[in-house]
PDB file of C-alpha atoms in Angstrom:
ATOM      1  CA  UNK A   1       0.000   0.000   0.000  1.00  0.00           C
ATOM      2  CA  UNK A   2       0.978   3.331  -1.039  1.00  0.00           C
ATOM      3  CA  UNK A   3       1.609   6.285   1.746  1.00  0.00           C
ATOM      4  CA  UNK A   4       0.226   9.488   0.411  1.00  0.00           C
ATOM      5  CA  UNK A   5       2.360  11.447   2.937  1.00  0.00           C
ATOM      6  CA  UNK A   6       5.629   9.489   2.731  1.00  0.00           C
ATOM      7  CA  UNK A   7       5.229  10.418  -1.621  1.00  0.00           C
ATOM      8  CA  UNK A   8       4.136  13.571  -0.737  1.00  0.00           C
ATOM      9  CA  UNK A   9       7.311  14.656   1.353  1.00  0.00           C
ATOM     10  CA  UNK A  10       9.577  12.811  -0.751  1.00  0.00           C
ATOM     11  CA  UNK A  11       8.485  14.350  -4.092  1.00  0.00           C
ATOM     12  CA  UNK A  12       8.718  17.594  -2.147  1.00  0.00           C
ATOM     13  CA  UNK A  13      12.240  17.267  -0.757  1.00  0.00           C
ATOM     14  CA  UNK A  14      13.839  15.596  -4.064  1.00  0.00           C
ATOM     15  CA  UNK A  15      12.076  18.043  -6.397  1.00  0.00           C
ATOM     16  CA  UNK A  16      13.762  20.520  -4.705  1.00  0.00           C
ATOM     17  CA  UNK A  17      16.879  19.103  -4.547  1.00  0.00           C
ATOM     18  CA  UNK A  18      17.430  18.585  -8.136  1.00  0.00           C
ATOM     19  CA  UNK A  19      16.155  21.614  -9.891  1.00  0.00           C
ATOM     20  CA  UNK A  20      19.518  23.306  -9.231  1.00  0.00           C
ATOM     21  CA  UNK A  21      21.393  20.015 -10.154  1.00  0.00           C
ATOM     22  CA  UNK A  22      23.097  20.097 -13.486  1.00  0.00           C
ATOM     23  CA  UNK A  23      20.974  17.128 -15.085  1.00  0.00           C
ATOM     24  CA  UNK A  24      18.141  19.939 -15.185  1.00  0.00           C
ATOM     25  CA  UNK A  25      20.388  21.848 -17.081  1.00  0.00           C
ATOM     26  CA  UNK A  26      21.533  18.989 -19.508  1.00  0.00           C
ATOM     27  CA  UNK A  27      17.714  18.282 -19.982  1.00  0.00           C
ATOM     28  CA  UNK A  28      17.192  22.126 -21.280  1.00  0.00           C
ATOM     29  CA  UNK A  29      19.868  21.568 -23.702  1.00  0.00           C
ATOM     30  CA  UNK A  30      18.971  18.421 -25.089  1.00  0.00           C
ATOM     31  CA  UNK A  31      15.407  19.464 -24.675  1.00  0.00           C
ATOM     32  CA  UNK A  32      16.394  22.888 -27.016  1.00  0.00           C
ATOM     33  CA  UNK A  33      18.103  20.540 -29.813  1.00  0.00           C
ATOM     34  CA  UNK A  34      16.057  17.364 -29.787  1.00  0.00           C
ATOM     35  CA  UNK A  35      12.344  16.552 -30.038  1.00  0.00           C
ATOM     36  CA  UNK A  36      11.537  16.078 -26.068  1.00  0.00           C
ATOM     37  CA  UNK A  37       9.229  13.651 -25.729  1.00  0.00           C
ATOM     38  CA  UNK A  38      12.722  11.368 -27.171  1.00  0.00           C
ATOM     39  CA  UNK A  39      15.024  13.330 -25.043  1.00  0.00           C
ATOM     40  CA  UNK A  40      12.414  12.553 -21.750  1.00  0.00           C
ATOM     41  CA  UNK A  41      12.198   8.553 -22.531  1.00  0.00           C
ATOM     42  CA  UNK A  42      15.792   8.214 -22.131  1.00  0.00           C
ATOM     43  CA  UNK A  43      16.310  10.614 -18.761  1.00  0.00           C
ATOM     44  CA  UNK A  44      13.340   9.344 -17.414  1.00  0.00           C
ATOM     45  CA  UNK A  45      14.624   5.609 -17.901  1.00  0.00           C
ATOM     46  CA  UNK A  46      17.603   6.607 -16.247  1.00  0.00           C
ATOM     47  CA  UNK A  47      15.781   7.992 -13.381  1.00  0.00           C
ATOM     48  CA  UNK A  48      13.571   4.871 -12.461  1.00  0.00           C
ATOM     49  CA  UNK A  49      16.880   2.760 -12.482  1.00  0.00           C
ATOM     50  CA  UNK A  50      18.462   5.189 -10.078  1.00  0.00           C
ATOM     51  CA  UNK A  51      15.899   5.431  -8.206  1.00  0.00           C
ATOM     52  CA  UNK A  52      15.530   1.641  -8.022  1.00  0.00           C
ATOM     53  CA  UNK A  53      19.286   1.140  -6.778  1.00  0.00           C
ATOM     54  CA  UNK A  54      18.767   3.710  -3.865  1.00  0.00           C
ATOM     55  CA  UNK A  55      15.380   2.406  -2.655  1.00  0.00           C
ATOM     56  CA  UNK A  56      17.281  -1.135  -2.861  1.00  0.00           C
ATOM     57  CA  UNK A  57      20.274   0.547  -1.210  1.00  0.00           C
ATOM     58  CA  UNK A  58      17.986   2.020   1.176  1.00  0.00           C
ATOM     59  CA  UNK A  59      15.789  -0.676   1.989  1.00  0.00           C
ATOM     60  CA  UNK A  60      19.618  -2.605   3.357  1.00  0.00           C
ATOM     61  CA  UNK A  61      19.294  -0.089   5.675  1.00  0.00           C
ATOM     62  CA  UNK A  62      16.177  -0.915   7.417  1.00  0.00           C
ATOM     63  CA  UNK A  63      18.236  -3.896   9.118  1.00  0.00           C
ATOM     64  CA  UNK A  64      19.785  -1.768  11.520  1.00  0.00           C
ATOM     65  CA  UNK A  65      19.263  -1.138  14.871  1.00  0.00           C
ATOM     66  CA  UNK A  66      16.423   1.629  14.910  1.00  0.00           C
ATOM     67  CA  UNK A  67      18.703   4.321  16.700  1.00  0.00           C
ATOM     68  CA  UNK A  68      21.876   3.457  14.602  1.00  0.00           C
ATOM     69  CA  UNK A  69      19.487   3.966  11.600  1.00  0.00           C
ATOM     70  CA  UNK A  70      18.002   7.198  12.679  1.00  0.00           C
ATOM     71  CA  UNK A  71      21.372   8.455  13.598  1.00  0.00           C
ATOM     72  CA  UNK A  72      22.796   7.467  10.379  1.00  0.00           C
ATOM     73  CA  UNK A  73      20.400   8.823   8.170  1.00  0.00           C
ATOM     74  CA  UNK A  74      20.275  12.055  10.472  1.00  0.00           C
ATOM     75  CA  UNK A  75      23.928  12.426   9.286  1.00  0.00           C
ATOM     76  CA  UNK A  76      23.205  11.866   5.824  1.00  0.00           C
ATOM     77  CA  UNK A  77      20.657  14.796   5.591  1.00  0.00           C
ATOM     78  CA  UNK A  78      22.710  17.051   7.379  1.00  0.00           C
ATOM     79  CA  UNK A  79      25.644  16.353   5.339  1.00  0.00           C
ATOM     80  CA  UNK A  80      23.055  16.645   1.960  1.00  0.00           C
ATOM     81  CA  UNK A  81      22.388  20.277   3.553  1.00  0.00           C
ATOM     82  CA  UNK A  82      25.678  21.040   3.769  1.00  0.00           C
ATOM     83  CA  UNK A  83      26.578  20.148   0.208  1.00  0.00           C
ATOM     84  CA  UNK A  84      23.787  21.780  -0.848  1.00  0.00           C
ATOM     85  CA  UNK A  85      24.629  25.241   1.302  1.00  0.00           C
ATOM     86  CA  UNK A  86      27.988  25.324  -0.381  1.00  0.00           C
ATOM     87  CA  UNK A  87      27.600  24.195  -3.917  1.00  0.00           C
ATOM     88  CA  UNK A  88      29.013  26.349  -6.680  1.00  0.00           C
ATOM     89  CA  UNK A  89      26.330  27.711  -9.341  1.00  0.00           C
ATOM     90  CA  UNK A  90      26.742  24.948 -12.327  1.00  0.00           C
ATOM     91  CA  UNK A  91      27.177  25.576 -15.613  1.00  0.00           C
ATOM     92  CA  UNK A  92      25.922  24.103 -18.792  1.00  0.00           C
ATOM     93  CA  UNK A  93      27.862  21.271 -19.700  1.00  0.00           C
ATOM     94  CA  UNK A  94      29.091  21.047 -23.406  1.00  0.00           C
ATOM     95  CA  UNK A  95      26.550  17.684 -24.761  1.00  0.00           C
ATOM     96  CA  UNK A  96      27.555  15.671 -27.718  1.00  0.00           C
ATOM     97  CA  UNK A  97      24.614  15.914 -30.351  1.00  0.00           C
ATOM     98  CA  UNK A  98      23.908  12.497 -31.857  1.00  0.00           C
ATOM     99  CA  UNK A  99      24.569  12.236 -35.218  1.00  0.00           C
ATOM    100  CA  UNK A 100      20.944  11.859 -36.447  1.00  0.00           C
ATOM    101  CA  UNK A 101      17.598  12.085 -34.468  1.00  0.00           C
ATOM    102  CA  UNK A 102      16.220   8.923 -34.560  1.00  0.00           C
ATOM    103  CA  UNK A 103      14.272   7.900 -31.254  1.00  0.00           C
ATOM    104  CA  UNK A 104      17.179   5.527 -30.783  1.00  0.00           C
ATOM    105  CA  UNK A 105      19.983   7.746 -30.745  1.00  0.00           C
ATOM    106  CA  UNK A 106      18.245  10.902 -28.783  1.00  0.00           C
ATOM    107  CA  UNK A 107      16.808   8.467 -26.050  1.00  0.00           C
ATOM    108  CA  UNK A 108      20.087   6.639 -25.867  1.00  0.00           C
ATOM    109  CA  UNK A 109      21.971  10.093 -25.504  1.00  0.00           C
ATOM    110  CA  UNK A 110      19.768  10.989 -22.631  1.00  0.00           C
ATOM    111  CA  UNK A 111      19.622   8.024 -21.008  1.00  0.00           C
ATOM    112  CA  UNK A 112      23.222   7.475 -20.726  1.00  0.00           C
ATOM    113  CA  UNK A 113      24.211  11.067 -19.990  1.00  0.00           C
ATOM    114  CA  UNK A 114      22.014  11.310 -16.489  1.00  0.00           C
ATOM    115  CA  UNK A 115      22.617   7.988 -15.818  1.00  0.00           C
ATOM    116  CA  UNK A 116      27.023   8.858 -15.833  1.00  0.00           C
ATOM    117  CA  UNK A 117      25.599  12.021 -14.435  1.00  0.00           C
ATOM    118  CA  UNK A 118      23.176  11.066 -11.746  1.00  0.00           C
ATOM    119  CA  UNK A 119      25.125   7.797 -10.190  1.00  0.00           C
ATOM    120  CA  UNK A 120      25.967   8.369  -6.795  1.00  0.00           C
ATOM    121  CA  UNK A 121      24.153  12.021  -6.771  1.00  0.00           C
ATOM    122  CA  UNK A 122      23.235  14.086  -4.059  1.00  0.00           C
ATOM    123  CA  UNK A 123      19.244  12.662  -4.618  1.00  0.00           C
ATOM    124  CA  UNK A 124      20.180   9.485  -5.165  1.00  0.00           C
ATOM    125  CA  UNK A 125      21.888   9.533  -1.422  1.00  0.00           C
ATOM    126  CA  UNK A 126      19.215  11.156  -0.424  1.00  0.00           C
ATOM    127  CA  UNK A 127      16.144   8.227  -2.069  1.00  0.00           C
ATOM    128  CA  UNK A 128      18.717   5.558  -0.207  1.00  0.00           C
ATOM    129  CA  UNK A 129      18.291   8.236   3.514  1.00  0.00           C
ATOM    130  CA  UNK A 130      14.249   8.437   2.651  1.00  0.00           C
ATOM    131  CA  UNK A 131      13.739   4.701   1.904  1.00  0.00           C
ATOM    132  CA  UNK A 132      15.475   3.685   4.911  1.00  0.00           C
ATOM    133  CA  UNK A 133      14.326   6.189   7.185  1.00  0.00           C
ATOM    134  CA  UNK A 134      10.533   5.645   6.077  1.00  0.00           C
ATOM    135  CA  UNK A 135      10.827   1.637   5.332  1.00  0.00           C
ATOM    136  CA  UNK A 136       7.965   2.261   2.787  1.00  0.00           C
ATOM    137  CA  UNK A 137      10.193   1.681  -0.423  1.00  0.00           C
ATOM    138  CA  UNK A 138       7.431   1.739  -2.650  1.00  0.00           C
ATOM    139  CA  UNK A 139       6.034   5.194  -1.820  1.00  0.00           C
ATOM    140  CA  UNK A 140       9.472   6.450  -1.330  1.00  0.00           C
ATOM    141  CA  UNK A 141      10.473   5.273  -4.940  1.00  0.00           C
ATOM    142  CA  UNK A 142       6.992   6.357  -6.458  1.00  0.00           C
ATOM    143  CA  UNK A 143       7.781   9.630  -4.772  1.00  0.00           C
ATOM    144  CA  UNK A 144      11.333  10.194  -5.629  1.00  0.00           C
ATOM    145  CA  UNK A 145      10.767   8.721  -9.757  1.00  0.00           C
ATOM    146  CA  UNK A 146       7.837  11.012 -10.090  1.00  0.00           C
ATOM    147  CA  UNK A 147       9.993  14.274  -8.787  1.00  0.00           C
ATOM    148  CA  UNK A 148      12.905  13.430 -11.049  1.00  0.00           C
ATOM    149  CA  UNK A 149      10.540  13.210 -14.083  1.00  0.00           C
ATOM    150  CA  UNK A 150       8.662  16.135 -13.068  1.00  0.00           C
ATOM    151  CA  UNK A 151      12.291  17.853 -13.022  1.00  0.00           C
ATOM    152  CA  UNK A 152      13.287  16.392 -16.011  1.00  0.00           C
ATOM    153  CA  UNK A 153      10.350  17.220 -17.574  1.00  0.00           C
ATOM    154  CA  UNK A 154      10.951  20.959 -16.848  1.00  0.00           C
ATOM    155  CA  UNK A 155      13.942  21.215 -17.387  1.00  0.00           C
ATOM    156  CA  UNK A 156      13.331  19.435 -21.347  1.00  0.00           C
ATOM    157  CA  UNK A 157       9.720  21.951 -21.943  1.00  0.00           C
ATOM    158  CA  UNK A 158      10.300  25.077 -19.854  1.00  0.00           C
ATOM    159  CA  UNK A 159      13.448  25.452 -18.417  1.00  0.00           C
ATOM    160  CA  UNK A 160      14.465  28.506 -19.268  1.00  0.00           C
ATOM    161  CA  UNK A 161      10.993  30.091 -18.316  1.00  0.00           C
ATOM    162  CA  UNK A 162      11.036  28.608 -14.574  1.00  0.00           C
ATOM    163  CA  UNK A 163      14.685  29.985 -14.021  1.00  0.00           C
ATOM    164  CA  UNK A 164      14.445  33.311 -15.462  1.00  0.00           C
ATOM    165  CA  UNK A 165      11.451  33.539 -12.836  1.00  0.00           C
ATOM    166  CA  UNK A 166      12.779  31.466  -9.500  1.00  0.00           C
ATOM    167  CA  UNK A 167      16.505  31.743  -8.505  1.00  0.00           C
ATOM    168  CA  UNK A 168      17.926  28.519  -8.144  1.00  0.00           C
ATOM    169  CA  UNK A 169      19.963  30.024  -5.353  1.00  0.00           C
ATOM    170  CA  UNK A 170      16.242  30.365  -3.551  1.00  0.00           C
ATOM    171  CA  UNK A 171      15.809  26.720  -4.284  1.00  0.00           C
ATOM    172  CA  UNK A 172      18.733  25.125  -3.457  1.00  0.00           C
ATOM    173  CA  UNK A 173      18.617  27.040   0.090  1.00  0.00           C
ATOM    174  CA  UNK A 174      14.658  25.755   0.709  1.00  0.00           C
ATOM    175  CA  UNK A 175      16.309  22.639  -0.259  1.00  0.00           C
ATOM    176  CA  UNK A 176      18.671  22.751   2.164  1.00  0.00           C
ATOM    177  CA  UNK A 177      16.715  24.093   5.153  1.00  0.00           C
ATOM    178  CA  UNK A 178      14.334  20.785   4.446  1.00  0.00           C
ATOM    179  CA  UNK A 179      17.309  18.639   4.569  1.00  0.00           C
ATOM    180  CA  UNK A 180      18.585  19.972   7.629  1.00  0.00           C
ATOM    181  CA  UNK A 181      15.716  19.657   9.362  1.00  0.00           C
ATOM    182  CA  UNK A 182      14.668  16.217   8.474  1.00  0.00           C
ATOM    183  CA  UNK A 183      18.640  15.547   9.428  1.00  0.00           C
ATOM    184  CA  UNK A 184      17.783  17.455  12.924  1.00  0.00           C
ATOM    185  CA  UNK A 185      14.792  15.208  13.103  1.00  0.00           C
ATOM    186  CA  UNK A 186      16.137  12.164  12.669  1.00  0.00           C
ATOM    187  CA  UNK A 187      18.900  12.727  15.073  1.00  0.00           C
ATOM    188  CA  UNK A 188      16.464  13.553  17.771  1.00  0.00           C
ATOM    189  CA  UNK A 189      14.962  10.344  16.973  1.00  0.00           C
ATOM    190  CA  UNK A 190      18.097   8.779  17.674  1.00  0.00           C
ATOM    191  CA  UNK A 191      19.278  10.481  21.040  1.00  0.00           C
ATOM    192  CA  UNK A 192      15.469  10.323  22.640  1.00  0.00           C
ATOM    193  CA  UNK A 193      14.103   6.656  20.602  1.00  0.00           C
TER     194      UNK A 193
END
């Protein structure tokens, strides 16, 4: 059974993480040189098989000790916040245009570049930290695939709209402040559980 809450905050809290993250940037350029719904197939393939190895990755988790397990993950979000506080502004990286624009070759080029990208990612740490610290791996996965795609999905339609309008400096710190509380939370767990 699906949790409506534990989708809800996870969609919030990875949404947010990766619209400053430089795969929303790679989308808007293959999104401005490709047909999207090509360029989205690929990324959003990627994304479900991240997101499946950090819900797996996650779910490991779940077989510690309760307090070890909040403590750890409590680390992990704090740390996320931290990254996230001091991250340089990204810029565009230079993508290699497939030679032709079959489905193929477009879906193939997006695929593979967010899933170099993406492995081992700030969000992909942080669907592991959610799926352990909820043990709902289902709602945590539907939660964190959905917010990459919605991402994604920006980033390939209306990317440049959404950040001419909202700063990604003003996302990446809301990002952060959510981290470091659920990192605040979970350590509290830990010292009083």
């Amino acid at each position: 059974m699906i949790s409506l809450t534990v989708t809800a905050l996870v969609f919030g809290v990875v949404f947010l993480a990766e619209l400053p993250d430089k795969t929303a940037l790679a989308g808007l350029v293959l999104g401005t040189r490709y047909r999207a719904s090509y360029v989205f197939a690929g990324v959003a393939a990627a994304f479900a098989l991240h997101v499946a190895l950090a819900v797996a990755a996650g779910s490991v988790l779940t077989l510690l000790p309760q307090q070890i397990l909040h403590a750890l993950t409590g680390v992990l979000f704090l740390g996320g916040a931290a990254v996230l506080l001091m991250k340089k502004d990204e810029d565009e990286e230079e993508i290699r245009k497939p030679e032709n624009q079959s489905f193929w070759k477009v879906a193939g080029s997006g695929f593979m570049l967010i899933l170099v990208a993406e492995f081992g990612d700030l969000t992909q740490i942080m669907t592991a930290n959610l799926a352990a610290r909820y043990d709902d791996p289902l709602s945590v996965g539907l939660g964190a695939v959905l917010a990459l795609w919605a991402v994604a999905g920006l980033g390939i339609v209306g990317g440049k709209a959404l950040m001419k309008r909202v700063p990604l400096k003003l996302i990446t710190k809301v990002a952060a402040v959510v981290m470091l509380l659920l990192g605040v939370w979970s350590l509290w767990e830990a010292v009083t559980g």
